[in-house]
PDB file of C-alpha atoms and ligand atoms in Angstrom:
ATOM      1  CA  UNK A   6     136.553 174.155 -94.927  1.00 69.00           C
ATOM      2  CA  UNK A   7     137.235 172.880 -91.795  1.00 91.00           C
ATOM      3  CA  UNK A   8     140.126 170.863 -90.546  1.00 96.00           C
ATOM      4  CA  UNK A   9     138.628 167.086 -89.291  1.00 98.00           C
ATOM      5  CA  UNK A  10     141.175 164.829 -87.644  1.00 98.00           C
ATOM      6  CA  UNK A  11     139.519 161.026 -87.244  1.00 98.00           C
ATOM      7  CA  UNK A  12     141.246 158.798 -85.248  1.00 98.00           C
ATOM      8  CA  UNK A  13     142.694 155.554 -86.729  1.00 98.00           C
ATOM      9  CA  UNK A  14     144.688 154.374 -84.138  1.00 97.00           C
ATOM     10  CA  UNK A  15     143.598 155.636 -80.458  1.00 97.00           C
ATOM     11  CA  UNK A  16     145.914 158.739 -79.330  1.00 97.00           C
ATOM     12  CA  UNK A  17     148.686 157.301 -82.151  1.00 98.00           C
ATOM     13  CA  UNK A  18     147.556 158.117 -85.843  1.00 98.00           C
ATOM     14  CA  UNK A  19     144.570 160.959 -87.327  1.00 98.00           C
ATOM     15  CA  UNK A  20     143.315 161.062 -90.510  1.00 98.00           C
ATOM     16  CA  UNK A  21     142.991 164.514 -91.764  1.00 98.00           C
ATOM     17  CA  UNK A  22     140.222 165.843 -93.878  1.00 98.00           C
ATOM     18  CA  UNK A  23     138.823 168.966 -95.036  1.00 97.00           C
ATOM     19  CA  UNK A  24     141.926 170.580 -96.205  1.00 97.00           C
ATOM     20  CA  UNK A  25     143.760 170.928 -99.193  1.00 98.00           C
ATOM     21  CA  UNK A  26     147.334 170.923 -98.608  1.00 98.00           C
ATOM     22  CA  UNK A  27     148.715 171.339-102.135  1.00 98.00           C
ATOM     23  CA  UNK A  28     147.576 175.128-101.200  1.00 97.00           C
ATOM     24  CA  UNK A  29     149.012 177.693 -98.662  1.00 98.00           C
ATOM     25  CA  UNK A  30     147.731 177.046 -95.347  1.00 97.00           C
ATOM     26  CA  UNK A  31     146.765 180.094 -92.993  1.00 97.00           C
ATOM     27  CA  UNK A  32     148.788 180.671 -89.100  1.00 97.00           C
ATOM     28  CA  UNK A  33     145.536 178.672 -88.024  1.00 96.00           C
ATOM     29  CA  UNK A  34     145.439 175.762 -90.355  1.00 97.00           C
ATOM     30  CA  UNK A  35     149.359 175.246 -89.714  1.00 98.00           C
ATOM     31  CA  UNK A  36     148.918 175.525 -86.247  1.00 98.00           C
ATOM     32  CA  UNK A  37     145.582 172.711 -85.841  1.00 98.00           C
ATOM     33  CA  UNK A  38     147.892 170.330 -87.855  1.00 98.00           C
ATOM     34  CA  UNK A  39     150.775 171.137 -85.587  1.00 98.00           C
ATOM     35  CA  UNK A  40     148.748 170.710 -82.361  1.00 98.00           C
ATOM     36  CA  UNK A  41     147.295 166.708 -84.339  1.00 98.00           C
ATOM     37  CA  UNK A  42     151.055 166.056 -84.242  1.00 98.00           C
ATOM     38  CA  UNK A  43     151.393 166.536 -80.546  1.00 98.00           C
ATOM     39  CA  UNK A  44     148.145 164.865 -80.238  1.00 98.00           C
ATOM     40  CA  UNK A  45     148.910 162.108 -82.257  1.00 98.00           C
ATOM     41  CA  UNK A  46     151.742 161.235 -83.880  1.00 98.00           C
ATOM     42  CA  UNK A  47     151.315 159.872 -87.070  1.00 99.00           C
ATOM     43  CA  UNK A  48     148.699 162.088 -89.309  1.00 99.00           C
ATOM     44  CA  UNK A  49     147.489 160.954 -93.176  1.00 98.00           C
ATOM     45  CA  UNK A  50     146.187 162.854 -96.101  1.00 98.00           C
ATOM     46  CA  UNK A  51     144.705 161.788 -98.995  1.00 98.00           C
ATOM     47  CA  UNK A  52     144.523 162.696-102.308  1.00 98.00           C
ATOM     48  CA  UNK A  53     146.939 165.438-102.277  1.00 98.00           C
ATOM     49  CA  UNK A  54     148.241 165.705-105.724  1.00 98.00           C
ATOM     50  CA  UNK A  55     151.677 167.585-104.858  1.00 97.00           C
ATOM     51  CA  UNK A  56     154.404 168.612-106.929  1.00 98.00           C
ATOM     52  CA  UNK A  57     157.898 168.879-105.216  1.00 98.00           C
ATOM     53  CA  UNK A  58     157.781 172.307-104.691  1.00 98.00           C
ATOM     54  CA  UNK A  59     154.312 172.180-102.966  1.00 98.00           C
ATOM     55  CA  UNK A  60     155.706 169.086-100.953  1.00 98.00           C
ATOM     56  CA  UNK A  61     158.237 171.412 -99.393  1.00 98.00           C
ATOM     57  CA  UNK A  62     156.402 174.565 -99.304  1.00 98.00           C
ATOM     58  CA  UNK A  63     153.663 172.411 -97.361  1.00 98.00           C
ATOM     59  CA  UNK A  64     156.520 171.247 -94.848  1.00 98.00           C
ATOM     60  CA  UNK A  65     157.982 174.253 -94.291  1.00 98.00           C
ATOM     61  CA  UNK A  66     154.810 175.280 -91.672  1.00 98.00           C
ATOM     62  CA  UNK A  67     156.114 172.918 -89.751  1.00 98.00           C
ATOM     63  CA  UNK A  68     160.273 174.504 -89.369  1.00 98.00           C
ATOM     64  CA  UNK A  69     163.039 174.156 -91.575  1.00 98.00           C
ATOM     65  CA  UNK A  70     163.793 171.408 -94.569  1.00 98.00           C
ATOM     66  CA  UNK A  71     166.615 169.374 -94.090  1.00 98.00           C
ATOM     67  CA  UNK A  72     169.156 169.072 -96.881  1.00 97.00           C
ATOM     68  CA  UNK A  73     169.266 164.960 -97.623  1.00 96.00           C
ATOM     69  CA  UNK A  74     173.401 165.356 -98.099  1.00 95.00           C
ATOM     70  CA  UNK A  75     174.998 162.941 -95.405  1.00 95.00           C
ATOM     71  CA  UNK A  76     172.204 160.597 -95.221  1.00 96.00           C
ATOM     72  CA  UNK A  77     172.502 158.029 -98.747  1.00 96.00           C
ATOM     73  CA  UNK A  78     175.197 156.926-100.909  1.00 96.00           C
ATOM     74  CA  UNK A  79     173.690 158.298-104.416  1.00 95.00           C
ATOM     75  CA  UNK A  80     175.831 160.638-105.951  1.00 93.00           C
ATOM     76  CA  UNK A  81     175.339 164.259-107.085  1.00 90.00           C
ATOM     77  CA  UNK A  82     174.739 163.577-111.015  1.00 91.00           C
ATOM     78  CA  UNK A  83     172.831 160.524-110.060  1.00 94.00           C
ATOM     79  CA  UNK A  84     169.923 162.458-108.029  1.00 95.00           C
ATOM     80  CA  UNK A  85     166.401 162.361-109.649  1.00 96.00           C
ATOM     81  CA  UNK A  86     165.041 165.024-106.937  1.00 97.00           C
ATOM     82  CA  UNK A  87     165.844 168.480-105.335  1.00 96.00           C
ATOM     83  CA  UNK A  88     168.546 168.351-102.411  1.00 97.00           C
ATOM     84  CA  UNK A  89     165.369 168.673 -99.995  1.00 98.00           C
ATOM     85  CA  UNK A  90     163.871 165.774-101.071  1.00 98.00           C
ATOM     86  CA  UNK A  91     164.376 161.995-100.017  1.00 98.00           C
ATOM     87  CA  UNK A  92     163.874 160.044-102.967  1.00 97.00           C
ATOM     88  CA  UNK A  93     163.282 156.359-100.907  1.00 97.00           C
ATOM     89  CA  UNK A  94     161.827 155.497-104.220  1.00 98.00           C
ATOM     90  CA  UNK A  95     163.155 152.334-106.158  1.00 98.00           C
ATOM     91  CA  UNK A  96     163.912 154.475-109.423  1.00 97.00           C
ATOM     92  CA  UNK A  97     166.672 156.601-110.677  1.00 96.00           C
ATOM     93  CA  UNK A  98     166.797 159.775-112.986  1.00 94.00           C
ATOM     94  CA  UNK A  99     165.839 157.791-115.827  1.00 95.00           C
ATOM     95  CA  UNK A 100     162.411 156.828-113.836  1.00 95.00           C
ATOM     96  CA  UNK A 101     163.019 152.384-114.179  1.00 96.00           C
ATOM     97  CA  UNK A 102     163.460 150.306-111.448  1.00 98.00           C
ATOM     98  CA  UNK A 103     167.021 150.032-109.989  1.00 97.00           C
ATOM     99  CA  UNK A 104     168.762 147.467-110.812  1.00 97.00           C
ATOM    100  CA  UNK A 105     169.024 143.962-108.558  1.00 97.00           C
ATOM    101  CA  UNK A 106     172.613 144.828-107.395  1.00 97.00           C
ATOM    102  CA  UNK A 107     172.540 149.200-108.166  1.00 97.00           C
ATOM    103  CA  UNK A 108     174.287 150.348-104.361  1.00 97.00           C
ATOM    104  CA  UNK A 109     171.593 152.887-104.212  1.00 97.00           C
ATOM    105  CA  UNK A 110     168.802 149.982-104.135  1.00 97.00           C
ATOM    106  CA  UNK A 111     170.613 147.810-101.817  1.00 98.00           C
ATOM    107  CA  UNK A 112     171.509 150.789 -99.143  1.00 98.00           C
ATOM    108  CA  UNK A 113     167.411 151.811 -99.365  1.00 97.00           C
ATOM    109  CA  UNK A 114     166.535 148.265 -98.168  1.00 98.00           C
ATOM    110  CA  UNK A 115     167.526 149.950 -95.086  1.00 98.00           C
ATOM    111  CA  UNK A 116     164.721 151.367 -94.930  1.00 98.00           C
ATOM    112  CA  UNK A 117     162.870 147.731 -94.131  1.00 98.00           C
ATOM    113  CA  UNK A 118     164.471 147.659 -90.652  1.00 98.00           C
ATOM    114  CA  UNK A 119     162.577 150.078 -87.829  1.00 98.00           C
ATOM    115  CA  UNK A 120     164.260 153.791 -87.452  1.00 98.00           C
ATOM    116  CA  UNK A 121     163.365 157.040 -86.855  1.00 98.00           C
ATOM    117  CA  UNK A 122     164.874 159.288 -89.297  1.00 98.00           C
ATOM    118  CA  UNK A 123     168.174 161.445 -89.197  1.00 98.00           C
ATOM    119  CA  UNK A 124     168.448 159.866 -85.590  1.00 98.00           C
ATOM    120  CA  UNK A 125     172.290 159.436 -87.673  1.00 98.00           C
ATOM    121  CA  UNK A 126     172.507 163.266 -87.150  1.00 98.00           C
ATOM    122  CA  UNK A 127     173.728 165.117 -84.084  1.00 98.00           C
ATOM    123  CA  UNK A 128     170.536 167.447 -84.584  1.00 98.00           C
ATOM    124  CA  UNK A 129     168.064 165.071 -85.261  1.00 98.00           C
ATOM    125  CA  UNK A 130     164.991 165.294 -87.350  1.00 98.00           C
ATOM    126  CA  UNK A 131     161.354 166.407 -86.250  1.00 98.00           C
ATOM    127  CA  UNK A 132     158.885 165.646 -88.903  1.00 98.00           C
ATOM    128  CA  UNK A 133     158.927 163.207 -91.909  1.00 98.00           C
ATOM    129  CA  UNK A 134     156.455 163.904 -94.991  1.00 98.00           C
ATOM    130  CA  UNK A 135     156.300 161.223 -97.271  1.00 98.00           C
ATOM    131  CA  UNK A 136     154.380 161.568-100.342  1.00 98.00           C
ATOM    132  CA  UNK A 137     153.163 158.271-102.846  1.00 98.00           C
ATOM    133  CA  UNK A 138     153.663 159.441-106.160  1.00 98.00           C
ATOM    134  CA  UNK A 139     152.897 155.967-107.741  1.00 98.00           C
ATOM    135  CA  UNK A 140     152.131 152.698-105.624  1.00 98.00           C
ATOM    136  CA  UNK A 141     152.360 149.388-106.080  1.00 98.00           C
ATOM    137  CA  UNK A 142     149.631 146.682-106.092  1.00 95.00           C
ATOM    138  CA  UNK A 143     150.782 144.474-103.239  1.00 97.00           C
ATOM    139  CA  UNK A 144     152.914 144.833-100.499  1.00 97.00           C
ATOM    140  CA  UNK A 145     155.700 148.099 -99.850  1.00 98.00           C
ATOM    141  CA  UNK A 146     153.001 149.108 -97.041  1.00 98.00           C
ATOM    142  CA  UNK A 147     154.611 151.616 -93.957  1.00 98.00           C
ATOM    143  CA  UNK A 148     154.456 150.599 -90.748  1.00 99.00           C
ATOM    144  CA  UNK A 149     154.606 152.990 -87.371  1.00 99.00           C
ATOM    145  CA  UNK A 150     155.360 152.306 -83.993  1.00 99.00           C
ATOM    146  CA  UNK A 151     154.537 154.478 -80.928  1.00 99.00           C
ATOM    147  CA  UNK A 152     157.291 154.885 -78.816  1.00 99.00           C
ATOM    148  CA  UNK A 153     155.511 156.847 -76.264  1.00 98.00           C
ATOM    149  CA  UNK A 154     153.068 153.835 -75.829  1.00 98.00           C
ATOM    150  CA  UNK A 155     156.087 151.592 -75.619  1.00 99.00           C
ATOM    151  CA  UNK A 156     157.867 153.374 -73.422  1.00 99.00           C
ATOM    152  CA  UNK A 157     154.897 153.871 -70.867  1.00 98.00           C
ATOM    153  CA  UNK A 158     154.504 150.363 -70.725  1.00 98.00           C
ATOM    154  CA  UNK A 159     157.903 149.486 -69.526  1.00 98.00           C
ATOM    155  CA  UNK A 160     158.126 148.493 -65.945  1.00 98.00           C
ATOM    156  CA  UNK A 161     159.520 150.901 -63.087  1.00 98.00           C
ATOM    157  CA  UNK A 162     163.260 149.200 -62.873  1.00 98.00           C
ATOM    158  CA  UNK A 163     163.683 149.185 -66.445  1.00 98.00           C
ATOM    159  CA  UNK A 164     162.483 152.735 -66.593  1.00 98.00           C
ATOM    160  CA  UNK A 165     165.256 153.699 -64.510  1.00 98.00           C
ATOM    161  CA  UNK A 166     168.143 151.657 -65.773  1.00 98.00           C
ATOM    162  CA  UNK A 167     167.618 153.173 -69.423  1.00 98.00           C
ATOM    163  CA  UNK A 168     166.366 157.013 -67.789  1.00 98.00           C
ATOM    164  CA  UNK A 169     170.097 158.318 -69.055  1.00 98.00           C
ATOM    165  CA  UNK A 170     171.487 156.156 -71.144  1.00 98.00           C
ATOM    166  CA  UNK A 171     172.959 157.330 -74.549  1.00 98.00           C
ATOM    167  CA  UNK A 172     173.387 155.349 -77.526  1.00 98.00           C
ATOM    168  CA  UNK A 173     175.592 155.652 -80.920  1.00 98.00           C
ATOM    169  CA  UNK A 174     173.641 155.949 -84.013  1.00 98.00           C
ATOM    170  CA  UNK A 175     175.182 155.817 -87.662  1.00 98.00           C
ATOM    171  CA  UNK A 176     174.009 154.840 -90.962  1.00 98.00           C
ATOM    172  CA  UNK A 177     177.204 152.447 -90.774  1.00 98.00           C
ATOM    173  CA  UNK A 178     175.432 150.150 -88.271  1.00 98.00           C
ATOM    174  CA  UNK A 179     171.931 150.482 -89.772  1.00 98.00           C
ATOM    175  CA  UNK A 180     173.354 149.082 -92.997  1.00 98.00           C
ATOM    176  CA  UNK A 181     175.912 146.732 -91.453  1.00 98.00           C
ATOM    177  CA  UNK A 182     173.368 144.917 -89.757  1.00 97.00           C
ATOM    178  CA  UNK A 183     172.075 143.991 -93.773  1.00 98.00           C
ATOM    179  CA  UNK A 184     175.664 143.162 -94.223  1.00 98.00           C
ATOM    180  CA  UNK A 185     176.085 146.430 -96.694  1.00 98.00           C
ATOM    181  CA  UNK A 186     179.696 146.578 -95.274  1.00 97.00           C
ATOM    182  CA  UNK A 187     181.594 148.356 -98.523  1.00 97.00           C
ATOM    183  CA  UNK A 188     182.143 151.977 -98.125  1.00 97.00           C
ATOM    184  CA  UNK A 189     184.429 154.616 -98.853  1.00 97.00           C
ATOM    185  CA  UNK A 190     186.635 156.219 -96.585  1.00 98.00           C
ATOM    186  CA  UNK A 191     184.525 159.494 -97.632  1.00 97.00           C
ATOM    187  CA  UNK A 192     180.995 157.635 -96.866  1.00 97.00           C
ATOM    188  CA  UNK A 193     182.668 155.931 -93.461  1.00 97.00           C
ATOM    189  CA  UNK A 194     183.410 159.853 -92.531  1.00 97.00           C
ATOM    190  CA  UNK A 195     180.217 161.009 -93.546  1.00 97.00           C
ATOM    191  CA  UNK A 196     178.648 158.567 -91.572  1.00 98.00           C
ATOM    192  CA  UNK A 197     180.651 159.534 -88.517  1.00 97.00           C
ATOM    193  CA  UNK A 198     178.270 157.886 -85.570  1.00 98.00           C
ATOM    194  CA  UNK A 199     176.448 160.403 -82.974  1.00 98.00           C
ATOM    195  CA  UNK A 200     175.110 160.464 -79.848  1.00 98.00           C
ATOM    196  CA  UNK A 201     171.512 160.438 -78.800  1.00 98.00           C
ATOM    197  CA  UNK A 202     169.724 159.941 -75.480  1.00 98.00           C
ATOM    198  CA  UNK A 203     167.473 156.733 -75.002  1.00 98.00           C
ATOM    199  CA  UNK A 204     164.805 158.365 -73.591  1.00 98.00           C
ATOM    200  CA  UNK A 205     163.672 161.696 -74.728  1.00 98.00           C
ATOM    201  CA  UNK A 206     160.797 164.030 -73.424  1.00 98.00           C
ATOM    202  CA  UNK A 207     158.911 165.277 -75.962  1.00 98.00           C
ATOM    203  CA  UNK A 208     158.846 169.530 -76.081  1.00 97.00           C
ATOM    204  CA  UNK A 209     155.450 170.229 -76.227  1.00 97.00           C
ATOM    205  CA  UNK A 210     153.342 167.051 -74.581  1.00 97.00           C
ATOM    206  CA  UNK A 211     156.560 166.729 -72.422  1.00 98.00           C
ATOM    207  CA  UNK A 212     155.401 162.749 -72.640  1.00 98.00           C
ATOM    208  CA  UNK A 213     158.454 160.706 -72.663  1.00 98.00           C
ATOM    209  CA  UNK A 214     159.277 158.179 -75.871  1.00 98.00           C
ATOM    210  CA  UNK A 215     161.557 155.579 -76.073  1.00 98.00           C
ATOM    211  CA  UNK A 216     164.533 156.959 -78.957  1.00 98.00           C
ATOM    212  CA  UNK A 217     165.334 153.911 -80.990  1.00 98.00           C
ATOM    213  CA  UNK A 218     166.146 153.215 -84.365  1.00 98.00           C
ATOM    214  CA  UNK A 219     168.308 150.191 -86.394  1.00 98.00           C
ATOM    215  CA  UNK A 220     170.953 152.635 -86.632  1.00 98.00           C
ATOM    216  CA  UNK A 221     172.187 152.330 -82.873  1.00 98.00           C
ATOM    217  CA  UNK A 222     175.484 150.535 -82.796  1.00 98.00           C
ATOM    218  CA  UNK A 223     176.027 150.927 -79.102  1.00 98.00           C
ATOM    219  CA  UNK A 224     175.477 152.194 -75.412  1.00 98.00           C
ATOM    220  CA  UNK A 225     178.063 154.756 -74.415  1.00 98.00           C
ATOM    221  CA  UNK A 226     180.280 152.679 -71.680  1.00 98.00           C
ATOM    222  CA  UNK A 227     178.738 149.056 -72.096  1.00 98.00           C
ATOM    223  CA  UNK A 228     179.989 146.560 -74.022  1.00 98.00           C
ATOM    224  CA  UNK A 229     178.926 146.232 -77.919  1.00 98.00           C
ATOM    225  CA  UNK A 230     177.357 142.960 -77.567  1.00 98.00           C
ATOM    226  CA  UNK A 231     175.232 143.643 -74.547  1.00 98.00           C
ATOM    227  CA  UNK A 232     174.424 147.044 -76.054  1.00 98.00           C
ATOM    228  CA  UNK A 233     173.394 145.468 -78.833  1.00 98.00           C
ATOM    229  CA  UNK A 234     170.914 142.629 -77.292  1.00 98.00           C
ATOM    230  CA  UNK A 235     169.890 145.310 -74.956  1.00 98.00           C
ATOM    231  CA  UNK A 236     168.838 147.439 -77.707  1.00 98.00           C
ATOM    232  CA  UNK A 237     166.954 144.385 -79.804  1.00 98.00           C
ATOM    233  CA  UNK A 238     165.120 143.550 -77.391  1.00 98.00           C
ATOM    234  CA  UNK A 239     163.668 147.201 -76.639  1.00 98.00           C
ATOM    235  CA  UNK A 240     163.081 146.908 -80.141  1.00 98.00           C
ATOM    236  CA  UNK A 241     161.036 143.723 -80.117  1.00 98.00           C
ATOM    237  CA  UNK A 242     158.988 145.255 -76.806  1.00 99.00           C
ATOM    238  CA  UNK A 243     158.568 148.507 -78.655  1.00 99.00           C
ATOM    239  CA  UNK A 244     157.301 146.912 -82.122  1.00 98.00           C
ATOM    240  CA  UNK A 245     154.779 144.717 -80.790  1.00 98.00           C
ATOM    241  CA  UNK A 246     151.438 144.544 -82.693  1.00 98.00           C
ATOM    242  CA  UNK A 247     149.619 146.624 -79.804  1.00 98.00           C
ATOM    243  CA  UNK A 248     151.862 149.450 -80.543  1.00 98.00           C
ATOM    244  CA  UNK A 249     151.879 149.791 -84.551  1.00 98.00           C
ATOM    245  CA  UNK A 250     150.214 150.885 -87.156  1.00 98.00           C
ATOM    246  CA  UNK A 251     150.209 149.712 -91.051  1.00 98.00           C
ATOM    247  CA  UNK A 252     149.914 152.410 -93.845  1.00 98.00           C
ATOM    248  CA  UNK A 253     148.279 150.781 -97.103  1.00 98.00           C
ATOM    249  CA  UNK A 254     149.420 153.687 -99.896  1.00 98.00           C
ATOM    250  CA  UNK A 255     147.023 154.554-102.211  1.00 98.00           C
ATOM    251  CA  UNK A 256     148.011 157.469-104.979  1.00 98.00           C
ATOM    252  CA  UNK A 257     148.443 160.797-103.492  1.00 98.00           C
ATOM    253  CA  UNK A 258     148.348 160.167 -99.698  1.00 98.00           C
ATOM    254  CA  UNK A 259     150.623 161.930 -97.522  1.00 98.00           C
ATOM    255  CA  UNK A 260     152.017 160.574 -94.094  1.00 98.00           C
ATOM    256  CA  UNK A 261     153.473 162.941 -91.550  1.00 98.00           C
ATOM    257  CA  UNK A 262     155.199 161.206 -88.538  1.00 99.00           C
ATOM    258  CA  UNK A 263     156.742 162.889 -85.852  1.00 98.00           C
ATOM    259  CA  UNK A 264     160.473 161.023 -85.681  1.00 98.00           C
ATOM    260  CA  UNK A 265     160.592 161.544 -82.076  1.00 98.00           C
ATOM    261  CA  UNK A 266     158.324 159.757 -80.836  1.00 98.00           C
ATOM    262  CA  UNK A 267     158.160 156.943 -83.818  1.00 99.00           C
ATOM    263  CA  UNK A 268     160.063 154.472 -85.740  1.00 99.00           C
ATOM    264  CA  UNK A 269     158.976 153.277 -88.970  1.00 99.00           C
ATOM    265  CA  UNK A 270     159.653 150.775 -91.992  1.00 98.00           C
ATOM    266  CA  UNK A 271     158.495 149.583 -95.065  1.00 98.00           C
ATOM    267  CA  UNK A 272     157.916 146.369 -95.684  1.00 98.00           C
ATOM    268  CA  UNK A 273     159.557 144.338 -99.122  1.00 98.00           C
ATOM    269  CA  UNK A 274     157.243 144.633-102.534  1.00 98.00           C
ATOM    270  CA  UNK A 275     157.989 143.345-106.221  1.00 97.00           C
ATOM    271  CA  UNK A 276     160.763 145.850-106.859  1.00 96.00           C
ATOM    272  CA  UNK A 277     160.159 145.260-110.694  1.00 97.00           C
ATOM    273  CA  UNK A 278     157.531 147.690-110.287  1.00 97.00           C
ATOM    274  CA  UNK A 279     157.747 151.220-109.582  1.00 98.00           C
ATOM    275  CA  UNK A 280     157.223 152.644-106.216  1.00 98.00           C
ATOM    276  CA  UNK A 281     157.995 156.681-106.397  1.00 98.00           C
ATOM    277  CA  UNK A 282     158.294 158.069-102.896  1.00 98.00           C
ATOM    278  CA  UNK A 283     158.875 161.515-102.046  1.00 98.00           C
ATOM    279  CA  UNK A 284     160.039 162.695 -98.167  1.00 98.00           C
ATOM    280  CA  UNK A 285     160.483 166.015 -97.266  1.00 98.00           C
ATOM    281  CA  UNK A 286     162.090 165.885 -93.475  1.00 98.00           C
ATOM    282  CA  UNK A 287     161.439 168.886 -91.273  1.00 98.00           C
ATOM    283  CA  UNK A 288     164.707 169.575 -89.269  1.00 98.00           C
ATOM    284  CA  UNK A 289     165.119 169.271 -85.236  1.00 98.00           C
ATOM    285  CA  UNK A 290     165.931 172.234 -83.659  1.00 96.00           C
ATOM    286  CA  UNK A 291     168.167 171.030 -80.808  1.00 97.00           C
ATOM    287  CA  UNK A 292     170.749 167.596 -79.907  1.00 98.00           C
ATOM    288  CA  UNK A 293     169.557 165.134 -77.566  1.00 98.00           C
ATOM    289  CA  UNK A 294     172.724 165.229 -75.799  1.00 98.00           C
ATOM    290  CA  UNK A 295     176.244 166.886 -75.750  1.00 95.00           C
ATOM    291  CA  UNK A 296     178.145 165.415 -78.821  1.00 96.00           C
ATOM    292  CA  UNK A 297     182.100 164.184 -78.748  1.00 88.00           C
ATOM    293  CA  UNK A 298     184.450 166.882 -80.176  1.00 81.00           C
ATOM    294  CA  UNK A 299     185.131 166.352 -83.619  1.00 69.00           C
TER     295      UNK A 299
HETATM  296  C1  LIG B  30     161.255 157.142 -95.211  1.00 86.45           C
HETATM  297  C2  LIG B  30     161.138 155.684 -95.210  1.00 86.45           C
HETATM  298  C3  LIG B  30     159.523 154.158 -96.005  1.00 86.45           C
HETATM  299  C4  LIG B  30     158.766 153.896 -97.251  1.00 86.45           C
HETATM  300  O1  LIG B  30     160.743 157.778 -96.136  1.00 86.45           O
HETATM  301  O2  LIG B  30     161.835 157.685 -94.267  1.00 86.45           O
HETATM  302  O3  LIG B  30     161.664 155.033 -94.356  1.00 86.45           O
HETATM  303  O4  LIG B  30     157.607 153.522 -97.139  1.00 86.45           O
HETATM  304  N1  LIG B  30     160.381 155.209 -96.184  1.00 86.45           N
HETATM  305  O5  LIG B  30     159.319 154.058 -98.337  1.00 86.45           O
HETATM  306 MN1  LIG B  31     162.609 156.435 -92.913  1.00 86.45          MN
END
């Protein structure tokens, strides 16, 4: 078999065929799929039936899994999936539909506002993997944003004015912006904001991507509110039609996106049905930019 990547969305997303992922992959296999990343950005599967552990045996080609602790408020006897797993389903460990008001739902809806993810940790993440385990008939599709196309069409002054900037990211802002205000002082330390350049160069391409995500709170050394309409309307620029992509999930498909040069979201569906999503994140290996002392 051999490895066909179609393009979807020119020089942004691939469609992969002629490989069965559920299965090892050979040095050669990982490394093709690794060189459609650079290429692209966004890659989909389909019809790869995976159980969790061939989720993150799949993902691990690609580096190291993260561990999910830090980044949700479910707690320990509450998970439904392995540490190493993201369960951005709607369900808990008894497999119904959260409840209208359950904290776990309402702190997921998160997940409807563009971000890249784990840009809430110093050492931010490099791949996501997210895998439909059961769909829904309408709506709950993902969309994906190319920040390298964004960026590129910025002008020359704005280029420069944003070249070293460095913004605050936490889950706290992310989730304030829904008006999910109540946490503990253990979540508010968890959630501890970090620093990440606005502009980062990506390793291999060395193309350079515009690093946003709803969970900026601020510019280092510039007022919050001008941060903050700064930052929205980068957003708006970098979301624009010309620039996305919209994932309809059928059964079994697999999306890997490349978190740094991407934001995502999902968009709302009748939450009385289920939606099961897996993620497996593949870890960064370095920060963006020096962190604060703890
Ligand atoms: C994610 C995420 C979107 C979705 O898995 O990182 O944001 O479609 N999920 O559930
Ligand atoms: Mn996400």
């Amino acid at each position: 078999m051999n490895i066909t990547i179609t393009e979807l969305t020119p020089g942004f997303v691939g469609d992969v065929s002629g490989i069965d992922i559920t299965q090892p992959l050979t040095g050669a296999q990982a490394a093709a799929l690794e060189a459609g990343m650079d290429r692209y950005a966004v890659l989909v599967y389909h019809g790869q039936r995976f159980t969790d552990e061939q989720q993150m045996a799949f993902s691990q080609n690609f580096g190291a899994l993260e561990n999910t602790a830090g980044g949700n408020v479910t707690k320990a006897a509450e998970r439904r999936l392995n540490p190493h797993m993201a369960d951005v389903s709607n369900v808990g460990a008894d497999q119904q539909p959260l409840g209208r008001e359950d904290r776990r739902r309402l702190f997921n809806l998160g997940n409807q506002l563009w971000h890249s993810d784990s840009s809430f940790r110093a050492i931010p993440a490099k791949y996501s993997l997210l895998s439909a385990r059961t769909v829904v008939s309408k709506g709950g599709n993902t969309e994906f944003a190319d920040m390298r196309a964004a960026y590129d069409a910025l002008d020359d002054a704005t280029k420069a004015e944003i070249e070293d900037l460095v913004c605050e990211h936490s889950l706290i802002y992310s989730r304030g912006t829904l008006g999910f205000t109540e946490l503990s002082d253990e979540e508010k330390k968890m959630f501890t904001p970090v620093r990440q350049r606005l502009v980062r160069t990506h390793p291999v391409t060395g193309r350079k991507s515009l690093y946003l995500s709803s969970h900026i709170g601020t510019i280092v050394g510039w007022p919050m509110p001008e941060a903050r309409a700064f930052i929205r309307d980068l957003t708006e620029h970098a979301t624009q039609p010309r620039f996305t992509y919209a994932h309809k999930w059928q059964q079994y498909d697999l999306v890997m996106w490349d978190n740094r040069t991407t934001m995502h979201r999902v968009r709302r569906f009748d939450e009385s049905q289920v939606r099961d999503m897996r993620r497996t994140t593949v870890a960064g290996d370095s920060v963006t930019v020096e962190q604060l002392a703890a």
